[in-house]
Short mmCIF file of C-alpha atoms (C1' of nucleotides) in Angstrom, two decimals:
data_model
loop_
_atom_site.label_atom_id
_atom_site.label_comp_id
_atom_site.label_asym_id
_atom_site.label_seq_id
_atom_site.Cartn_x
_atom_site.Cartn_y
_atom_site.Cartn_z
CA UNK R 67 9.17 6.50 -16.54
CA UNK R 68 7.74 3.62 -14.33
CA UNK R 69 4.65 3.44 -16.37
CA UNK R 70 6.14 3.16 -19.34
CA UNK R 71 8.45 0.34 -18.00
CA UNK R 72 4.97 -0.93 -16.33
CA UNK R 73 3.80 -0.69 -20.49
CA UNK R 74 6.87 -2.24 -22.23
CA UNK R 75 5.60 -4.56 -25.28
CA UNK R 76 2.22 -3.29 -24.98
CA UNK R 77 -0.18 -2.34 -28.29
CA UNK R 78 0.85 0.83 -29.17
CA UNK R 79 -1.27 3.75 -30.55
CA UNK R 80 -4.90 4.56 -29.25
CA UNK R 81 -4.99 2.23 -26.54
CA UNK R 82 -1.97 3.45 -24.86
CA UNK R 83 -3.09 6.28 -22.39
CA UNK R 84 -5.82 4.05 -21.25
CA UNK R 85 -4.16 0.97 -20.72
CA UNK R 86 -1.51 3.27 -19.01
CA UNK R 87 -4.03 4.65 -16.51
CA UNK R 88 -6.04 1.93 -16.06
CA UNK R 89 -2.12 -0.41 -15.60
CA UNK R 90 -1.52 2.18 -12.80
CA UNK R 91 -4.71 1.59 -11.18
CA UNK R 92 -4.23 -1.89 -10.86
CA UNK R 93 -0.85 -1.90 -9.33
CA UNK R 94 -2.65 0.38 -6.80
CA UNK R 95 -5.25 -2.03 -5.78
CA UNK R 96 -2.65 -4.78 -6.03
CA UNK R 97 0.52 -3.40 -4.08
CA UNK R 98 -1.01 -2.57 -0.87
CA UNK R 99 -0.50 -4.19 2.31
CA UNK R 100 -4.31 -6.28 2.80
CA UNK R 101 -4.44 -7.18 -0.66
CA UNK R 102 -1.11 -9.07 -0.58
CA UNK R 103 -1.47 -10.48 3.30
CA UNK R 104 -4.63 -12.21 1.73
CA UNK R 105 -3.42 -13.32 -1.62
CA UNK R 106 -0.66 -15.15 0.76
CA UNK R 107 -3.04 -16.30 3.23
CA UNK R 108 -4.80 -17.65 0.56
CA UNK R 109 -2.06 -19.76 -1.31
CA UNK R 110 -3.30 -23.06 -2.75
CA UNK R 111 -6.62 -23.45 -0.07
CA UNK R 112 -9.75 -22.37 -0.48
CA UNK R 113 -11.01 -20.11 2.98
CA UNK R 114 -14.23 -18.90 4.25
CA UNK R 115 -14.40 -15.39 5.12
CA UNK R 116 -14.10 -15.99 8.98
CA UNK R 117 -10.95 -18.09 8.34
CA UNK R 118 -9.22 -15.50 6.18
CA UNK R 119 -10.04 -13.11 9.15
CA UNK R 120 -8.19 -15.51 11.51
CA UNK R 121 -5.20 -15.98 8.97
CA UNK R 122 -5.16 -12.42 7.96
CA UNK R 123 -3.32 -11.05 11.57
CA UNK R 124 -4.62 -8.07 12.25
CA UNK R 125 -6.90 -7.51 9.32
CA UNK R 126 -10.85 -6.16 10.79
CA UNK R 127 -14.11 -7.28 9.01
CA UNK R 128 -14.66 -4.11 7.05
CA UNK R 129 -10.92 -4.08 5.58
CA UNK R 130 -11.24 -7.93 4.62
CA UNK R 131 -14.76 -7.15 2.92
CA UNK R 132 -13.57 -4.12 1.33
CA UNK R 133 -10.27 -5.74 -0.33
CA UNK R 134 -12.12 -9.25 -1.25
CA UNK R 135 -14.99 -7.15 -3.04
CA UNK R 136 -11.79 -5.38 -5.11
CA UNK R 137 -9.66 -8.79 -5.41
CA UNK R 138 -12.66 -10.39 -6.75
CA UNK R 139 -13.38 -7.10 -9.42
CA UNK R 140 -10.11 -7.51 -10.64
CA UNK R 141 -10.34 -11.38 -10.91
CA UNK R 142 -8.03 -12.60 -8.80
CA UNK R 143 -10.10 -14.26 -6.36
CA UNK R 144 -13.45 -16.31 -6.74
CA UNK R 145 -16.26 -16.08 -4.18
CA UNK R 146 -18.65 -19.02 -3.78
CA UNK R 147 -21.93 -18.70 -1.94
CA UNK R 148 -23.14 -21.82 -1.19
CA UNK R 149 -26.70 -20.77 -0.27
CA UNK R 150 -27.28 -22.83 3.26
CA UNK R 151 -27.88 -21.66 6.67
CA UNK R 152 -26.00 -20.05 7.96
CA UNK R 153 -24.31 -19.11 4.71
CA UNK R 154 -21.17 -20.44 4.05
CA UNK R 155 -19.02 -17.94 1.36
CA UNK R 156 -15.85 -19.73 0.37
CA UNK R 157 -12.71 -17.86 -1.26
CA UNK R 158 -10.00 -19.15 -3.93
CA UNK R 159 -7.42 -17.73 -5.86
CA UNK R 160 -8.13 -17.38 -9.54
CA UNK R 161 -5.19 -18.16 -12.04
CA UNK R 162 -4.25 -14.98 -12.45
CA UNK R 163 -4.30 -14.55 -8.81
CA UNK R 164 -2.15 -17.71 -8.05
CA UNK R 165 0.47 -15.93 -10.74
CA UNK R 166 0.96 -13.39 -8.39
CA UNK R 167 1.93 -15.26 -5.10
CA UNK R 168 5.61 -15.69 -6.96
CA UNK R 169 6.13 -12.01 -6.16
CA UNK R 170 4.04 -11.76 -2.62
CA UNK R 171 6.58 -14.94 -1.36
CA UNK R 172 9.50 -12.91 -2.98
CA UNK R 173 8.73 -9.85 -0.92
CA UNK R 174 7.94 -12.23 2.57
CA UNK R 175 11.38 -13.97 1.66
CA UNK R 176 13.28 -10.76 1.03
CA UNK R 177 11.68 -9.29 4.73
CA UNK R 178 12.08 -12.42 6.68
CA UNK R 179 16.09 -12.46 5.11
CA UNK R 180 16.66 -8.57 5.89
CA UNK R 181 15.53 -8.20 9.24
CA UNK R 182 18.83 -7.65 10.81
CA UNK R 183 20.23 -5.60 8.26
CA UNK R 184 16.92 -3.47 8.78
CA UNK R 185 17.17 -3.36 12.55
CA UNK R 186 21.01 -2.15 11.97
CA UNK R 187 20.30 0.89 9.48
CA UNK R 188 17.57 2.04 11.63
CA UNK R 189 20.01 2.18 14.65
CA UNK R 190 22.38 4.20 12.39
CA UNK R 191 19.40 6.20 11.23
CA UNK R 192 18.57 7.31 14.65
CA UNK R 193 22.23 8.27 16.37
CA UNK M 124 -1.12 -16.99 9.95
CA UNK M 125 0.65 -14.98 7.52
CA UNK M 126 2.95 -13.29 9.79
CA UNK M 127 3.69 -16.37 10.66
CA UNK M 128 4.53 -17.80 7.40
CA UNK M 129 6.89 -14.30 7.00
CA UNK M 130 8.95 -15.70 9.66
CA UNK M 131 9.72 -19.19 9.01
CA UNK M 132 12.91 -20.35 10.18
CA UNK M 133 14.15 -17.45 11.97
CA UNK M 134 15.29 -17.60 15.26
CA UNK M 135 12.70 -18.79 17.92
CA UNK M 136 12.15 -17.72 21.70
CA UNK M 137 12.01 -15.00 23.25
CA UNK M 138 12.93 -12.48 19.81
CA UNK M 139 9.55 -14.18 18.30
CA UNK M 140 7.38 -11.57 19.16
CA UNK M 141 9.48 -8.51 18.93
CA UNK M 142 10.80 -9.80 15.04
CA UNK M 143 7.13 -10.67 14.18
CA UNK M 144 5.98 -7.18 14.78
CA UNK M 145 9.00 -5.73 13.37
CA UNK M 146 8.47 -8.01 10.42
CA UNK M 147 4.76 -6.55 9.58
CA UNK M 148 6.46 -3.19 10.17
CA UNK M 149 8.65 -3.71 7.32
CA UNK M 150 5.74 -5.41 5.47
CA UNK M 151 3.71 -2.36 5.47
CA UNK M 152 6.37 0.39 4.76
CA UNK M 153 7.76 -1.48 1.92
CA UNK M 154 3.91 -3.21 0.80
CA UNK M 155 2.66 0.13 -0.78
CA UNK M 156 2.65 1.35 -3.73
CA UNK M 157 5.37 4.60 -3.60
CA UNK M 158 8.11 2.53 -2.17
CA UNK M 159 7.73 0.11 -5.00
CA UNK M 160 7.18 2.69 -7.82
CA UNK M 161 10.11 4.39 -6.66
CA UNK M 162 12.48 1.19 -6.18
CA UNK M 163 11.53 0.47 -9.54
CA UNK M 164 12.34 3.43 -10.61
CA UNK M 165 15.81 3.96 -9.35
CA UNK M 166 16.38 0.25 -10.71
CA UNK M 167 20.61 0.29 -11.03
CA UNK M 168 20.81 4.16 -11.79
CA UNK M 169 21.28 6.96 -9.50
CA UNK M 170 19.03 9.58 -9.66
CA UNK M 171 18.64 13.39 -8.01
CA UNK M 172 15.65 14.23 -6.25
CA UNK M 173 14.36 16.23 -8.67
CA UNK M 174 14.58 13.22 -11.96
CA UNK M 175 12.95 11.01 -8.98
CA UNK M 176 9.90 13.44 -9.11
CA UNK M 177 9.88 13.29 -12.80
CA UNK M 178 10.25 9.62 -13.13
CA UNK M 179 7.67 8.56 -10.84
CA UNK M 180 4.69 9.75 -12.42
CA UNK M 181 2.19 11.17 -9.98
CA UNK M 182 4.54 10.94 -7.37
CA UNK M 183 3.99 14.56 -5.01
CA UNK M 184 7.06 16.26 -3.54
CA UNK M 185 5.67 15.37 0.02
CA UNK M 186 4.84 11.41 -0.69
CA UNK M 187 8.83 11.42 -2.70
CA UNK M 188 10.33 12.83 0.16
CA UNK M 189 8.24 11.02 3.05
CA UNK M 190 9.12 7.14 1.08
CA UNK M 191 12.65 8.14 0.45
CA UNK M 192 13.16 9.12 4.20
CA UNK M 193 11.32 5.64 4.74
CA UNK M 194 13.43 3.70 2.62
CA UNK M 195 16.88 5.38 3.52
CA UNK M 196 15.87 4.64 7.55
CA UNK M 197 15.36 0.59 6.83
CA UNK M 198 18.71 0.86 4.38
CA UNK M 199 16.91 -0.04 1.06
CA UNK M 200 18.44 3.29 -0.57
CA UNK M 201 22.07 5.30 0.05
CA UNK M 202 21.35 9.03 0.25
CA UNK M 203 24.52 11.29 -0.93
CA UNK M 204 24.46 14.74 -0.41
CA UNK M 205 26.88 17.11 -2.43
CA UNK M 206 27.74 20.63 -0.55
CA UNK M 207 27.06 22.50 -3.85
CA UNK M 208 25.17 25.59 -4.59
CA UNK M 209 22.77 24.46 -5.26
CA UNK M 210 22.68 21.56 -3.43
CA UNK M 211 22.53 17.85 -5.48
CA UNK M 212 21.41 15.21 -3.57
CA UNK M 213 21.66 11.61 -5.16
CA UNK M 214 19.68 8.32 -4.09
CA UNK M 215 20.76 4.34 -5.30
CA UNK M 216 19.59 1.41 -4.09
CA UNK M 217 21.71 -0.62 -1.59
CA UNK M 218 22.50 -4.16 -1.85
CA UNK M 219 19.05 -5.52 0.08
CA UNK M 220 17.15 -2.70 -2.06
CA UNK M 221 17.98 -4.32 -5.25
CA UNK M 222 17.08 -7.38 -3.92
CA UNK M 223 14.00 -6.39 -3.97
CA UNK M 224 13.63 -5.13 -7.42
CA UNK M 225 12.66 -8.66 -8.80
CA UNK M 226 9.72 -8.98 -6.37
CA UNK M 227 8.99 -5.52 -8.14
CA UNK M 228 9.44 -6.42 -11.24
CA UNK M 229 7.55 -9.78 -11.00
CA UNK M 230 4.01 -7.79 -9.92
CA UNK M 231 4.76 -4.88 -12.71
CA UNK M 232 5.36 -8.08 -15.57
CA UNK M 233 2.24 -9.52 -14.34
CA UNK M 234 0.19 -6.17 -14.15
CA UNK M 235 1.13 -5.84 -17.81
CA UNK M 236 0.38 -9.55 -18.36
CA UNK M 237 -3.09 -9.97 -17.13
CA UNK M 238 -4.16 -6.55 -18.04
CA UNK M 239 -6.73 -7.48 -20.71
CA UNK M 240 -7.88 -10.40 -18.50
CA UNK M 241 -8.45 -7.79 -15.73
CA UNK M 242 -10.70 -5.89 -17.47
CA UNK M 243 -12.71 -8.71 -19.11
CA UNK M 244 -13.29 -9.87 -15.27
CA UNK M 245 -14.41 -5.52 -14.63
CA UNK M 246 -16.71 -6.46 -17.05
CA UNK M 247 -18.50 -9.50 -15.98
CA UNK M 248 -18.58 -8.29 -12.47
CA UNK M 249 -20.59 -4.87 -13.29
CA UNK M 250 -22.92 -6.77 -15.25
"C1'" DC D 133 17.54 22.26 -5.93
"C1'" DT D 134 16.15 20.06 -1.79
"C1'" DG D 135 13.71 19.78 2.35
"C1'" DC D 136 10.75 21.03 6.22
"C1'" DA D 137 6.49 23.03 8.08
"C1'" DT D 138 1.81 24.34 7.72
"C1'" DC D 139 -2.89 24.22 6.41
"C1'" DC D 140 -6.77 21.71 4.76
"C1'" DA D 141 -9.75 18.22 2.30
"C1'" DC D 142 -10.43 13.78 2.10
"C1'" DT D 143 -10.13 8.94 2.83
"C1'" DA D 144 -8.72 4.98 5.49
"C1'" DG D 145 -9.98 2.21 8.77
"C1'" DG D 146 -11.94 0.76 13.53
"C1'" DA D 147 -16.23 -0.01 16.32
"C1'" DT D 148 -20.82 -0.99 16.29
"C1'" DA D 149 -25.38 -2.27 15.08
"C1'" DC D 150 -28.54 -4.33 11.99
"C1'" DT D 151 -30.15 -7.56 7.90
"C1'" DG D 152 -30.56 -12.13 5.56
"C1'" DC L 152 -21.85 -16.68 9.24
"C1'" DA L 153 -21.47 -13.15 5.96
"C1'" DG L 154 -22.46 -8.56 4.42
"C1'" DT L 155 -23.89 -3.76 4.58
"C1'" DA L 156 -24.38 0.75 6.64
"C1'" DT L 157 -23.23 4.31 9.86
"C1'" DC L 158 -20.50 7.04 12.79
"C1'" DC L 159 -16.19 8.85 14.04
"C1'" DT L 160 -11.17 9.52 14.59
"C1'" DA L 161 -6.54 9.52 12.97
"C1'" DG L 162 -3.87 9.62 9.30
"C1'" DT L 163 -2.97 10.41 4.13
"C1'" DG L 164 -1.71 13.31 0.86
"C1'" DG L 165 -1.99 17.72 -2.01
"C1'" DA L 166 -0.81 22.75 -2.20
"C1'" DT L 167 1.84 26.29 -0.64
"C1'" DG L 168 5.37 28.99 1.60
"C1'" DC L 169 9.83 29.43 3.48
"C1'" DA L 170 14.63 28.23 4.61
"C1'" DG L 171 19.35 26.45 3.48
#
DNA sequence: CTGCATCCACTAGGATACTG
DNA sequence: CAGTATCCTAGTGGATGCAG
């Protein structure tokens, strides 16, 4: 199964259906669309929210909000608050966070590289 | 921007803004989680419909079928049908699919890796 | 076995307005 | 500027039935 392969070398025994669920869960947060478009807009700089919503094409306030607030449960982003006025709210990658952009460039690189080959099996696709 | 940054160094002019949309196309079909669970599942095997369904855990008939048609239009997996009774129908990845399995594998090693750091960071942001 | 169509509950996600 | 709350629509996704 996936999940098992998602498990391999885990602790065994008690810990195993949790770990399994909760191992699911987080590729769920982590493999969707906004949550990788910001861990890449993101990179090595640390953004405000109003710049990530410039980088972030496309992305609207609530979806930005929403997927920070879950980035930041899961510990891959830190939020600073730096209590002036206005406020100013700054956003980094956490270690764990940074580990990740290996596989987000991966999967830009492997879209960029494909594009024509994409464009070509959709033609056949159609006719 | 990001969607910039997904299209460095392709061709410029007046295919910019066609391939950039295009390119977030292909960003969100294959940017979710089904596509990837089931990419990773096929791996180098072929498998029928039916062992997809079992591999894929959680994976409903309607989502397998929907990413499948999804993948096999944007040529990330071959589709064979046998005229049988009853009918076997096989899927594989193709060449550009299985270039994607390492970006796959990358985010399911570091699921697995950072799990325990994950939930630590749960923990502190409850509380 | 595989695939399509249908119904239905539910959530995703945009627009907007309001608070600190 | 950043965040929350609300409304509202379009789409997601499960269950089921039927056809090849």
């Amino acid at each position: 199964m996936v999940t098992k392969q998602l498990l391999a070398g885990l602790p065994e025994d008690a810990d195993l259906r949790r770990s399994d669920s909760l191992a699911r869960e987080i590729f769920s947060d982590v493999a969707n669309k906004w949550a990788l478009l910001i861990i890449e807009a993101l990179g090595e700089r640390t953004l405000r929210f109003g710049e990530l919503r410039d980088e972030v094409e496309g992305v609207s306030h609530k979806m930005l909000t929403q997927n920070l607030r879950m980035l930041e449960r899961n510990g891959l982003v830190d939020r600073t608050v730096h209590p002036t006025v206005p406020p100013r709210v700054e956003y980094t990658l956490t270690g764990p966070g940074r580990d990740l952009r290996g596989a987000v460039d991966a999967i830009c690189g492997w879209t960029h590289q494909h594009l024509s080959h994409i464009e070509r099996a959709r033609g056949r696709f159609g006719g």
